[in-house]
PDB file of C-alpha atoms in Angstrom:
ATOM      1  CA  MET A 299     -15.103 -42.460 147.534  1.00 48.00           C
ATOM      2  CA  ASP A 300     -17.550 -42.769 144.917  1.00 53.00           C
ATOM      3  CA  LYS A 301     -16.672 -39.212 143.879  1.00 49.00           C
ATOM      4  CA  PHE A 302     -13.024 -39.970 143.454  1.00 44.00           C
ATOM      5  CA  GLN A 303     -13.727 -42.997 141.450  1.00 48.00           C
ATOM      6  CA  ALA A 304     -16.332 -41.294 139.212  1.00 48.00           C
ATOM      7  CA  PHE A 305     -13.516 -38.633 138.723  1.00 44.00           C
ATOM      8  CA  GLY A 306     -11.120 -41.401 137.720  1.00 47.00           C
ATOM      9  CA  LYS A 307     -13.539 -42.882 135.093  1.00 47.00           C
ATOM     10  CA  ASN A 308     -14.136 -39.497 133.601  1.00 46.00           C
ATOM     11  CA  ILE A 309     -10.523 -38.952 133.414  1.00 47.00           C
ATOM     12  CA  SER A 310      -9.860 -42.162 131.880  1.00 50.00           C
ATOM     13  CA  ALA A 311     -12.516 -41.882 129.410  1.00 45.00           C
ATOM     14  CA  SER A 312     -11.259 -38.774 128.212  1.00 45.00           C
ATOM     15  CA  PHE A 313      -7.750 -39.948 127.566  1.00 52.00           C
ATOM     16  CA  THR A 314      -6.659 -39.624 123.731  1.00 69.00           C
ATOM     17  CA  PRO A 315      -5.259 -42.218 121.920  1.00 65.00           C
ATOM     18  CA  PHE A 316      -1.881 -40.591 122.337  1.00 58.00           C
ATOM     19  CA  ALA A 317      -2.084 -40.419 126.017  1.00 59.00           C
ATOM     20  CA  ALA A 318      -3.225 -44.023 125.994  1.00 55.00           C
ATOM     21  CA  ARG A 319      -0.338 -45.174 123.964  1.00 54.00           C
ATOM     22  CA  THR A 320       2.141 -43.222 126.125  1.00 65.00           C
ATOM     23  CA  GLN A 321       0.543 -44.845 129.335  1.00 54.00           C
ATOM     24  CA  GLN A 322       1.031 -48.219 127.919  1.00 50.00           C
ATOM     25  CA  TYR A 323       4.615 -47.382 126.763  1.00 50.00           C
ATOM     26  CA  VAL A 324       5.617 -46.013 130.341  1.00 50.00           C
ATOM     27  CA  LYS A 325       4.063 -49.373 131.731  1.00 52.00           C
ATOM     28  CA  GLU A 326       6.223 -51.321 129.414  1.00 45.00           C
ATOM     29  CA  GLN A 327       9.255 -49.535 130.334  1.00 50.00           C
ATOM     30  CA  LEU A 328       8.728 -50.104 133.946  1.00 47.00           C
ATOM     31  CA  GLY A 329       7.743 -53.699 133.563  1.00 54.00           C
ATOM     32  CA  GLN A 330       4.208 -53.174 134.527  1.00 48.00           C
ATOM     33  CA  ALA A 331       2.568 -54.328 131.422  1.00 50.00           C
ATOM     34  CA  GLU A 332       1.096 -57.960 131.467  1.00 63.00           C
ATOM     35  CA  ASP A 333       0.899 -58.418 127.913  1.00 71.00           C
ATOM     36  CA  LYS A 334       2.821 -57.195 124.963  1.00 71.00           C
ATOM     37  CA  THR A 335       1.556 -58.078 121.468  1.00 79.00           C
ATOM     38  CA  GLN A 336       4.702 -59.546 119.685  1.00 83.00           C
ATOM     39  CA  LEU A 337       5.513 -58.688 116.134  1.00 87.00           C
ATOM     40  CA  PRO A 338       6.099 -61.489 113.715  1.00 89.00           C
ATOM     41  CA  PRO A 339       9.498 -62.861 113.211  1.00 92.00           C
ATOM     42  CA  ASP A 340       9.504 -61.968 109.318  1.00 94.00           C
ATOM     43  CA  TYR A 341       8.710 -58.446 110.288  1.00 94.00           C
ATOM     44  CA  ILE A 342      11.556 -58.177 112.860  1.00 94.00           C
ATOM     45  CA  GLU A 343      13.743 -59.681 110.120  1.00 96.00           C
ATOM     46  CA  LEU A 344      12.690 -56.958 107.789  1.00 97.00           C
ATOM     47  CA  GLU A 345      13.333 -54.235 110.370  1.00 96.00           C
ATOM     48  CA  LYS A 346      16.803 -55.536 110.967  1.00 97.00           C
ATOM     49  CA  ARG A 347      17.626 -55.464 107.185  1.00 97.00           C
ATOM     50  CA  VAL A 348      16.223 -51.789 106.728  1.00 97.00           C
ATOM     51  CA  ASP A 349      18.314 -50.708 109.591  1.00 97.00           C
ATOM     52  CA  ALA A 350      21.356 -52.296 108.020  1.00 97.00           C
ATOM     53  CA  LEU A 351      20.505 -50.524 104.691  1.00 97.00           C
ATOM     54  CA  LYS A 352      20.086 -47.185 106.397  1.00 97.00           C
ATOM     55  CA  LYS A 353      23.707 -47.564 108.026  1.00 97.00           C
ATOM     56  CA  VAL A 354      25.388 -48.506 105.051  1.00 98.00           C
ATOM     57  CA  HIS A 355      23.863 -45.463 103.308  1.00 97.00           C
ATOM     58  CA  ASN A 356      24.792 -43.087 106.115  1.00 97.00           C
ATOM     59  CA  THR A 357      28.399 -44.599 106.103  1.00 98.00           C
ATOM     60  CA  MET A 358      28.839 -44.381 102.281  1.00 98.00           C
ATOM     61  CA  LEU A 359      27.444 -40.926 102.308  1.00 98.00           C
ATOM     62  CA  GLN A 360      29.831 -39.608 104.935  1.00 97.00           C
ATOM     63  CA  VAL A 361      32.689 -40.482 102.838  1.00 97.00           C
ATOM     64  CA  THR A 362      31.416 -40.031  99.205  1.00 97.00           C
ATOM     65  CA  SER A 363      29.826 -36.605  99.980  1.00 97.00           C
ATOM     66  CA  GLN A 364      33.526 -35.347  99.558  1.00 97.00           C
ATOM     67  CA  TYR A 365      32.686 -35.465  95.804  1.00 97.00           C
ATOM     68  CA  SER A 366      30.595 -32.474  96.491  1.00 97.00           C
ATOM     69  CA  ASN A 367      33.655 -30.566  97.593  1.00 96.00           C
ATOM     70  CA  GLU A 368      35.872 -29.347  94.765  1.00 95.00           C
ATOM     71  CA  ALA A 369      38.951 -28.972  96.927  1.00 94.00           C
ATOM     72  CA  TYR A 370      38.769 -32.360  98.580  1.00 96.00           C
ATOM     73  CA  ASP A 371      42.260 -33.241  97.226  1.00 95.00           C
ATOM     74  CA  TYR A 372      43.727 -29.598  97.136  1.00 93.00           C
ATOM     75  CA  PRO A 373      46.888 -29.291  99.114  1.00 90.00           C
ATOM     76  CA  THR A 374      46.501 -27.255 102.428  1.00 90.00           C
ATOM     77  CA  ASN A 375      50.065 -26.181 102.652  1.00 91.00           C
ATOM     78  CA  ILE A 376      49.986 -24.093  99.622  1.00 87.00           C
ATOM     79  CA  ARG A 377      48.863 -20.355  99.149  1.00 85.00           C
ATOM     80  CA  GLU A 378      47.838 -19.434  95.498  1.00 77.00           C
ATOM     81  CA  SER A 379      47.278 -15.726  94.714  1.00 72.00           C
ATOM     82  CA  PHE A 380      44.308 -14.382  92.563  1.00 63.00           C
ATOM     83  CA  ASN A 381      46.966 -13.879  89.659  1.00 65.00           C
ATOM     84  CA  ASP A 382      47.595 -17.755  90.057  1.00 64.00           C
ATOM     85  CA  LEU A 383      44.106 -18.530  89.936  1.00 63.00           C
ATOM     86  CA  GLY A 384      43.178 -15.986  87.111  1.00 65.00           C
ATOM     87  CA  ARG A 385      43.666 -18.073  83.937  1.00 69.00           C
ATOM     88  CA  THR A 386      43.703 -21.522  82.955  1.00 73.00           C
ATOM     89  CA  VAL A 387      47.134 -23.191  82.149  1.00 73.00           C
ATOM     90  CA  SER A 388      46.139 -23.642  78.601  1.00 71.00           C
ATOM     91  CA  GLU A 389      45.365 -19.867  78.471  1.00 70.00           C
ATOM     92  CA  LYS A 390      48.808 -18.813  80.034  1.00 69.00           C
ATOM     93  CA  VAL A 391      50.824 -21.170  77.657  1.00 69.00           C
ATOM     94  CA  ASN A 392      49.143 -19.981  74.653  1.00 68.00           C
ATOM     95  CA  LEU A 393      49.791 -16.239  75.732  1.00 60.00           C
ATOM     96  CA  LEU A 394      53.457 -16.904  76.782  1.00 62.00           C
ATOM     97  CA  SER A 395      54.104 -18.605  73.403  1.00 64.00           C
ATOM     98  CA  SER A 396      53.047 -15.272  71.710  1.00 59.00           C
ATOM     99  CA  ALA A 397      54.767 -13.120  74.034  1.00 59.00           C
ATOM    100  CA  THR A 398      57.629 -10.825  72.552  1.00 57.00           C
ATOM    101  CA  SER A 399      58.927  -9.393  75.829  1.00 63.00           C
ATOM    102  CA  PRO A 400      59.310 -10.023  79.445  1.00 66.00           C
ATOM    103  CA  ALA A 401      56.086  -7.614  80.022  1.00 64.00           C
ATOM    104  CA  GLU A 402      54.026  -9.552  77.749  1.00 61.00           C
ATOM    105  CA  ALA A 403      55.098 -12.720  79.437  1.00 62.00           C
ATOM    106  CA  GLN A 404      54.451 -11.235  82.804  1.00 64.00           C
ATOM    107  CA  ALA A 405      51.055 -10.044  81.735  1.00 62.00           C
ATOM    108  CA  ALA A 406      50.073 -13.561  80.620  1.00 62.00           C
ATOM    109  CA  LEU A 407      50.406 -14.644  83.919  1.00 62.00           C
ATOM    110  CA  THR A 408      48.535 -11.908  85.425  1.00 67.00           C
ATOM    111  CA  ALA A 409      44.852 -12.373  85.843  1.00 56.00           C
ATOM    112  CA  PRO A 410      42.245 -10.265  84.114  1.00 65.00           C
ATOM    113  CA  PRO A 411      40.048  -8.056  86.573  1.00 53.00           C
ATOM    114  CA  SER A 412      36.895 -10.092  85.733  1.00 58.00           C
ATOM    115  CA  ALA A 413      38.511 -13.544  85.725  1.00 60.00           C
ATOM    116  CA  LYS A 414      36.691 -16.461  87.386  1.00 72.00           C
ATOM    117  CA  PRO A 415      38.993 -18.203  89.866  1.00 79.00           C
ATOM    118  CA  GLN A 416      40.218 -21.497  88.436  1.00 86.00           C
ATOM    119  CA  PRO A 417      39.621 -24.897  90.106  1.00 90.00           C
ATOM    120  CA  LYS A 418      41.217 -25.778  93.381  1.00 92.00           C
ATOM    121  CA  THR A 419      42.226 -29.540  92.642  1.00 95.00           C
ATOM    122  CA  PHE A 420      45.350 -31.170  93.418  1.00 96.00           C
ATOM    123  CA  SER A 421      45.860 -31.616  89.378  1.00 96.00           C
ATOM    124  CA  HIS A 422      45.275 -27.903  88.728  1.00 95.00           C
ATOM    125  CA  ALA A 423      47.580 -27.102  91.580  1.00 93.00           C
ATOM    126  CA  ILE A 424      50.304 -29.233  90.068  1.00 95.00           C
ATOM    127  CA  ALA A 425      49.435 -27.767  86.801  1.00 93.00           C
ATOM    128  CA  ARG A 426      49.928 -24.163  87.893  1.00 91.00           C
ATOM    129  CA  ALA A 427      52.994 -24.943  89.779  1.00 91.00           C
ATOM    130  CA  SER A 428      54.740 -26.883  87.030  1.00 93.00           C
ATOM    131  CA  LEU A 429      53.864 -23.950  84.654  1.00 89.00           C
ATOM    132  CA  ASN A 430      55.181 -21.199  87.100  1.00 87.00           C
ATOM    133  CA  SER A 431      58.360 -23.361  87.376  1.00 91.00           C
ATOM    134  CA  SER A 432      58.726 -23.715  83.661  1.00 89.00           C
ATOM    135  CA  HIS A 433      58.401 -19.814  83.238  1.00 85.00           C
ATOM    136  CA  VAL A 434      61.005 -19.304  85.890  1.00 85.00           C
ATOM    137  CA  LEU A 435      63.513 -21.326  84.274  1.00 88.00           C
ATOM    138  CA  SER A 436      62.656 -20.108  80.704  1.00 80.00           C
ATOM    139  CA  GLY A 437      63.406 -16.585  81.965  1.00 72.00           C
ATOM    140  CA  GLU A 438      66.889 -17.270  83.189  1.00 65.00           C
ATOM    141  CA  HIS A 439      67.493 -19.332  80.106  1.00 58.00           C
ATOM    142  CA  ALA A 440      66.701 -16.896  77.606  1.00 58.00           C
ATOM    143  CA  GLY A 441      69.129 -16.600  74.581  1.00 57.00           C
ATOM    144  CA  ALA A 442      70.777 -19.983  75.407  1.00 58.00           C
ATOM    145  CA  GLY A 443      68.091 -22.379  73.707  1.00 65.00           C
ATOM    146  CA  GLU A 444      65.441 -24.195  75.113  1.00 78.00           C
ATOM    147  CA  ASP A 445      65.508 -25.778  78.462  1.00 88.00           C
ATOM    148  CA  PRO A 446      64.497 -29.399  78.370  1.00 92.00           C
ATOM    149  CA  LEU A 447      63.243 -29.266  82.148  1.00 94.00           C
ATOM    150  CA  ALA A 448      61.290 -26.083  81.477  1.00 92.00           C
ATOM    151  CA  THR A 449      59.733 -27.715  78.308  1.00 93.00           C
ATOM    152  CA  ALA A 450      58.957 -30.702  80.052  1.00 95.00           C
ATOM    153  CA  LEU A 451      57.293 -28.841  82.902  1.00 96.00           C
ATOM    154  CA  GLU A 452      55.208 -26.941  80.719  1.00 92.00           C
ATOM    155  CA  LYS A 453      53.775 -30.034  78.845  1.00 95.00           C
ATOM    156  CA  PHE A 454      53.381 -31.646  82.430  1.00 97.00           C
ATOM    157  CA  ALA A 455      51.349 -28.479  83.260  1.00 94.00           C
ATOM    158  CA  ILE A 456      48.962 -28.954  80.389  1.00 93.00           C
ATOM    159  CA  ALA A 457      48.481 -32.546  81.022  1.00 97.00           C
ATOM    160  CA  SER A 458      47.838 -32.249  84.654  1.00 96.00           C
ATOM    161  CA  GLU A 459      45.365 -29.556  83.911  1.00 95.00           C
ATOM    162  CA  LYS A 460      43.465 -32.151  81.515  1.00 96.00           C
ATOM    163  CA  VAL A 461      43.761 -34.673  84.348  1.00 98.00           C
ATOM    164  CA  GLY A 462      42.211 -32.187  86.893  1.00 97.00           C
ATOM    165  CA  GLU A 463      39.342 -31.265  84.425  1.00 96.00           C
ATOM    166  CA  ALA A 464      38.751 -35.154  83.941  1.00 98.00           C
ATOM    167  CA  ARG A 465      38.385 -35.339  87.892  1.00 98.00           C
ATOM    168  CA  LEU A 466      35.888 -32.645  88.023  1.00 97.00           C
ATOM    169  CA  ALA A 467      33.755 -34.344  85.310  1.00 98.00           C
ATOM    170  CA  GLN A 468      34.053 -37.449  87.366  1.00 98.00           C
ATOM    171  CA  ASP A 469      32.897 -35.515  90.516  1.00 98.00           C
ATOM    172  CA  ALA A 470      29.968 -34.168  88.573  1.00 98.00           C
ATOM    173  CA  GLN A 471      28.991 -37.520  87.387  1.00 98.00           C
ATOM    174  CA  ILE A 472      29.144 -38.953  90.661  1.00 98.00           C
ATOM    175  CA  GLN A 473      27.052 -36.183  92.374  1.00 98.00           C
ATOM    176  CA  SER A 474      24.257 -36.532  89.938  1.00 97.00           C
ATOM    177  CA  ARG A 475      24.245 -40.291  89.668  1.00 97.00           C
ATOM    178  CA  PHE A 476      25.291 -41.482  92.928  1.00 98.00           C
ATOM    179  CA  LEU A 477      25.017 -39.099  95.593  1.00 98.00           C
ATOM    180  CA  ALA A 478      21.632 -37.798  94.675  1.00 97.00           C
ATOM    181  CA  GLY A 479      20.397 -41.385  94.247  1.00 97.00           C
ATOM    182  CA  TRP A 480      21.632 -42.559  97.692  1.00 97.00           C
ATOM    183  CA  SER A 481      20.549 -39.229  99.521  1.00 97.00           C
ATOM    184  CA  THR A 482      17.036 -39.632  97.939  1.00 95.00           C
ATOM    185  CA  THR A 483      16.983 -43.437  99.213  1.00 95.00           C
ATOM    186  CA  LEU A 484      18.106 -42.392 102.484  1.00 95.00           C
ATOM    187  CA  ASN A 485      15.987 -39.268 103.162  1.00 95.00           C
ATOM    188  CA  THR A 486      12.769 -40.522 101.227  1.00 94.00           C
ATOM    189  CA  ASN A 487      12.266 -44.263 100.947  1.00 95.00           C
ATOM    190  CA  ILE A 488      14.049 -45.309 104.082  1.00 96.00           C
ATOM    191  CA  MET A 489      12.246 -42.467 105.746  1.00 96.00           C
ATOM    192  CA  PHE A 490       8.926 -43.645 104.472  1.00 96.00           C
ATOM    193  CA  ALA A 491       9.843 -46.955 106.026  1.00 96.00           C
ATOM    194  CA  THR A 492      10.690 -45.561 109.048  1.00 95.00           C
ATOM    195  CA  ARG A 493       7.429 -43.566 109.337  1.00 96.00           C
ATOM    196  CA  ALA A 494       5.538 -46.782 108.663  1.00 95.00           C
ATOM    197  CA  ARG A 495       7.455 -48.921 111.337  1.00 95.00           C
ATOM    198  CA  LYS A 496       6.503 -45.917 113.662  1.00 92.00           C
ATOM    199  CA  ALA A 497       2.968 -46.351 112.659  1.00 92.00           C
ATOM    200  CA  VAL A 498       3.018 -50.139 113.584  1.00 90.00           C
ATOM    201  CA  GLU A 499       4.639 -49.370 116.987  1.00 87.00           C
ATOM    202  CA  ASN A 500       2.084 -46.697 117.736  1.00 84.00           C
ATOM    203  CA  SER A 501      -0.969 -49.034 116.692  1.00 85.00           C
ATOM    204  CA  ARG A 502       0.604 -51.782 118.775  1.00 83.00           C
ATOM    205  CA  LEU A 503       0.935 -49.743 121.676  1.00 80.00           C
ATOM    206  CA  GLY A 504      -2.638 -48.591 121.218  1.00 80.00           C
ATOM    207  CA  LEU A 505      -3.919 -52.376 120.927  1.00 80.00           C
ATOM    208  CA  ASP A 506      -2.198 -53.180 124.097  1.00 77.00           C
ATOM    209  CA  ALA A 507      -3.694 -50.158 125.808  1.00 77.00           C
ATOM    210  CA  THR A 508      -7.093 -51.196 124.538  1.00 78.00           C
ATOM    211  CA  LYS A 509      -6.761 -54.523 125.923  1.00 80.00           C
ATOM    212  CA  ALA A 510      -5.542 -53.701 129.126  1.00 76.00           C
ATOM    213  CA  ASN A 511      -8.187 -51.041 129.395  1.00 74.00           C
ATOM    214  CA  ALA A 512     -10.828 -53.527 128.282  1.00 71.00           C
ATOM    215  CA  LYS A 513      -9.677 -56.317 130.964  1.00 71.00           C
ATOM    216  CA  SER A 514      -9.161 -54.117 133.916  1.00 66.00           C
ATOM    217  CA  GLY A 515     -11.571 -51.287 133.443  1.00 55.00           C
ATOM    218  CA  PRO A 516     -10.558 -47.793 133.391  1.00 49.00           C
ATOM    219  CA  GLY A 517      -6.910 -47.685 134.313  1.00 45.00           C
ATOM    220  CA  PHE A 518      -6.890 -44.325 136.044  1.00 43.00           C
ATOM    221  CA  HIS A 519      -6.646 -44.237 139.932  1.00 45.00           C
ATOM    222  CA  LEU A 520      -5.366 -41.577 142.327  1.00 43.00           C
ATOM    223  CA  PRO A 521      -2.238 -42.211 144.500  1.00 43.00           C
ATOM    224  CA  GLY A 522      -3.188 -44.316 147.677  1.00 44.00           C
ATOM    225  CA  GLN A 523      -6.502 -45.517 145.944  1.00 47.00           C
ATOM    226  CA  PRO A 524      -6.576 -49.192 144.668  1.00 48.00           C
ATOM    227  CA  ALA A 525      -6.588 -50.011 141.090  1.00 46.00           C
ATOM    228  CA  VAL A 526      -9.647 -52.162 139.796  1.00 46.00           C
ATOM    229  CA  PRO A 527      -8.475 -55.747 139.597  1.00 48.00           C
ATOM    230  CA  ALA A 528      -7.809 -57.235 136.255  1.00 46.00           C
ATOM    231  CA  GLY A 529     -10.457 -59.251 134.786  1.00 49.00           C
ATOM    232  CA  HIS A 530     -10.415 -62.004 131.867  1.00 55.00           C
ATOM    233  CA  GLU A 531     -10.967 -61.529 128.092  1.00 55.00           C
ATOM    234  CA  GLU A 532     -14.196 -63.384 128.433  1.00 57.00           C
ATOM    235  CA  ASP A 533     -15.354 -60.787 130.974  1.00 60.00           C
ATOM    236  CA  MET A 534     -15.243 -57.929 128.293  1.00 67.00           C
ATOM    237  CA  THR A 535     -18.392 -56.098 127.408  1.00 78.00           C
ATOM    238  CA  GLU A 536     -19.512 -55.911 123.800  1.00 76.00           C
ATOM    239  CA  GLU A 537     -18.203 -52.553 123.507  1.00 77.00           C
ATOM    240  CA  ALA A 538     -14.984 -53.265 124.939  1.00 73.00           C
ATOM    241  CA  ARG A 539     -14.518 -56.281 122.704  1.00 78.00           C
ATOM    242  CA  ALA A 540     -15.354 -54.018 119.653  1.00 80.00           C
ATOM    243  CA  LYS A 541     -12.836 -51.602 120.560  1.00 78.00           C
ATOM    244  CA  VAL A 542     -10.097 -54.436 120.918  1.00 76.00           C
ATOM    245  CA  GLU A 543     -11.193 -55.991 117.405  1.00 79.00           C
ATOM    246  CA  GLN A 544     -11.129 -52.259 116.025  1.00 83.00           C
ATOM    247  CA  ALA A 545      -7.587 -51.929 117.424  1.00 74.00           C
ATOM    248  CA  GLU A 546      -6.331 -55.463 116.181  1.00 81.00           C
ATOM    249  CA  ASP A 547      -7.582 -54.494 112.576  1.00 80.00           C
ATOM    250  CA  GLU A 548      -5.587 -51.291 112.885  1.00 87.00           C
ATOM    251  CA  PHE A 549      -2.505 -53.089 113.832  1.00 84.00           C
ATOM    252  CA  VAL A 550      -2.697 -55.728 111.318  1.00 86.00           C
ATOM    253  CA  GLY A 551      -3.371 -53.056 108.736  1.00 90.00           C
ATOM    254  CA  GLN A 552      -0.487 -50.854 109.675  1.00 91.00           C
ATOM    255  CA  THR A 553       1.747 -53.923 109.847  1.00 92.00           C
ATOM    256  CA  GLU A 554       1.058 -55.066 106.501  1.00 93.00           C
ATOM    257  CA  GLU A 555       1.597 -51.559 105.007  1.00 94.00           C
ATOM    258  CA  ALA A 556       4.840 -51.460 106.928  1.00 94.00           C
ATOM    259  CA  VAL A 557       5.880 -54.883 105.347  1.00 96.00           C
ATOM    260  CA  SER A 558       4.993 -53.604 101.730  1.00 95.00           C
ATOM    261  CA  VAL A 559       7.179 -50.317 102.329  1.00 96.00           C
ATOM    262  CA  MET A 560      10.044 -52.168 103.880  1.00 96.00           C
ATOM    263  CA  LYS A 561      10.062 -54.664 100.968  1.00 96.00           C
ATOM    264  CA  ASN A 562      10.191 -51.964  98.446  1.00 95.00           C
ATOM    265  CA  VAL A 563      13.143 -50.193 100.061  1.00 96.00           C
ATOM    266  CA  LEU A 564      15.012 -53.620 100.307  1.00 96.00           C
ATOM    267  CA  ASP A 565      14.093 -54.749  96.839  1.00 95.00           C
ATOM    268  CA  THR A 566      14.483 -51.591  94.594  1.00 94.00           C
ATOM    269  CA  PRO A 567      17.684 -51.975  92.411  1.00 95.00           C
ATOM    270  CA  GLU A 568      18.218 -48.025  92.699  1.00 96.00           C
ATOM    271  CA  PRO A 569      21.214 -48.131  95.343  1.00 96.00           C
ATOM    272  CA  LEU A 570      23.215 -50.935  93.032  1.00 97.00           C
ATOM    273  CA  ARG A 571      22.532 -48.944  90.067  1.00 97.00           C
ATOM    274  CA  ASN A 572      23.789 -45.836  91.738  1.00 98.00           C
ATOM    275  CA  LEU A 573      26.980 -47.813  92.927  1.00 98.00           C
ATOM    276  CA  ALA A 574      27.684 -49.226  89.356  1.00 98.00           C
ATOM    277  CA  ASP A 575      27.327 -45.339  88.061  1.00 98.00           C
ATOM    278  CA  LEU A 576      29.927 -44.285  90.696  1.00 98.00           C
ATOM    279  CA  ILE A 577      32.267 -46.965  89.488  1.00 98.00           C
ATOM    280  CA  ALA A 578      31.717 -46.067  85.910  1.00 98.00           C
ATOM    281  CA  ALA A 579      32.524 -42.369  86.712  1.00 98.00           C
ATOM    282  CA  GLN A 580      35.680 -43.454  88.297  1.00 98.00           C
ATOM    283  CA  LEU A 581      36.866 -45.661  85.656  1.00 98.00           C
ATOM    284  CA  GLU A 582      36.148 -43.260  83.080  1.00 98.00           C
ATOM    285  CA  TYR A 583      38.476 -40.640  84.903  1.00 98.00           C
ATOM    286  CA  HIS A 584      41.154 -43.019  85.625  1.00 98.00           C
ATOM    287  CA  LYS A 585      41.027 -44.103  81.999  1.00 98.00           C
ATOM    288  CA  LYS A 586      41.270 -40.473  80.820  1.00 98.00           C
ATOM    289  CA  ALA A 587      44.033 -39.854  83.139  1.00 98.00           C
ATOM    290  CA  TYR A 588      45.835 -42.936  81.731  1.00 98.00           C
ATOM    291  CA  GLU A 589      45.400 -41.600  78.237  1.00 98.00           C
ATOM    292  CA  ILE A 590      46.782 -38.097  78.909  1.00 98.00           C
ATOM    293  CA  LEU A 591      49.598 -39.294  80.926  1.00 98.00           C
ATOM    294  CA  SER A 592      50.558 -42.359  78.418  1.00 98.00           C
ATOM    295  CA  GLU A 593      50.657 -39.550  75.793  1.00 97.00           C
ATOM    296  CA  LEU A 594      53.026 -37.138  77.894  1.00 97.00           C
ATOM    297  CA  ALA A 595      55.396 -39.844  79.176  1.00 97.00           C
ATOM    298  CA  PRO A 596      57.124 -40.653  75.760  1.00 97.00           C
ATOM    299  CA  VAL A 597      57.441 -37.129  75.073  1.00 96.00           C
ATOM    300  CA  VAL A 598      59.161 -36.425  78.522  1.00 96.00           C
ATOM    301  CA  ASP A 599      61.203 -39.577  78.027  1.00 95.00           C
ATOM    302  CA  GLN A 600      62.536 -38.272  74.828  1.00 95.00           C
ATOM    303  CA  LEU A 601      63.587 -34.979  76.174  1.00 93.00           C
ATOM    304  CA  GLN A 602      65.325 -36.748  79.233  1.00 93.00           C
ATOM    305  CA  VAL A 603      67.189 -39.001  76.528  1.00 92.00           C
ATOM    306  CA  GLU A 604      68.334 -36.047  74.511  1.00 88.00           C
ATOM    307  CA  GLN A 605      69.378 -33.986  77.627  1.00 87.00           C
ATOM    308  CA  GLU A 606      71.476 -37.169  78.978  1.00 86.00           C
ATOM    309  CA  ARG A 607      73.147 -37.511  75.532  1.00 85.00           C
ATOM    310  CA  SER A 608      73.832 -33.901  75.332  1.00 80.00           C
ATOM    311  CA  TYR A 609      75.235 -34.164  78.969  1.00 76.00           C
ATOM    312  CA  LEU A 610      77.375 -37.290  78.132  1.00 78.00           C
ATOM    313  CA  HIS A 611      78.494 -36.114  74.926  1.00 73.00           C
ATOM    314  CA  PRO A 612      78.746 -32.445  74.790  1.00 71.00           C
ATOM    315  CA  ASN A 613      79.805 -30.589  71.499  1.00 63.00           C
TER     316      ASN A 613
END
């Protein structure tokens, strides 16, 4: 029996801090731990706030990450060819306006071999569809004067491309000023807080394991062998008391460090600043889109009025 007890003492003494924490964790999960050091209410409140902030970042980034996908509003039901994407609408309009033959007009719509594909956004797709439609009408209206619908579609194509370029500029701003900032907060600042909290939990488990070991002696016993009865804190040896005090100091230090890290994460103005930048980018985009379409609308309205007058009062 003495040999078994000596064996148990040797094993227990050789436990690493990790093993001691693990043993304490298992005891707590099984409801076998007598005491569990409680964290301060203010600390627990900080943990809840950090968890809420992490959830907010994950939720927002899950949606706003679409700004990194150029084609997030590109219609899935259309199929554009290499030629469709080979030139900008503005380039095609300039080439078409100077074309003197059907062959030159067709060449204007043909992509050069080294062409860089044009953006796949909804506005760019509208622009290309409008210009192609204008070209179809113009080709069938040759020699009969300008087709007002073809003219309007061409102007709409140019405006839509400008709107698409404004959207791409917005996306670039949001990527650099919002997505990058919120990703850094989530993957760096909040992660640091998570690590600090983990260190607190480890030190808390280590403290409770040290207390339990100091009160009851070596905690290891073979199956079928009785455990050493638990004692009282006043029965601790000086060595055991010193180990408990050291574990308490470690726990207090880790808790103070975690509180500082969590407060820094919660108090930093960066997330709100990033959100303001996102809104500013959206505002700038919609402002430009409004300006572009405000300039186009009266021109198309005038074409419509003239066509209606011609329709009602033919020469």
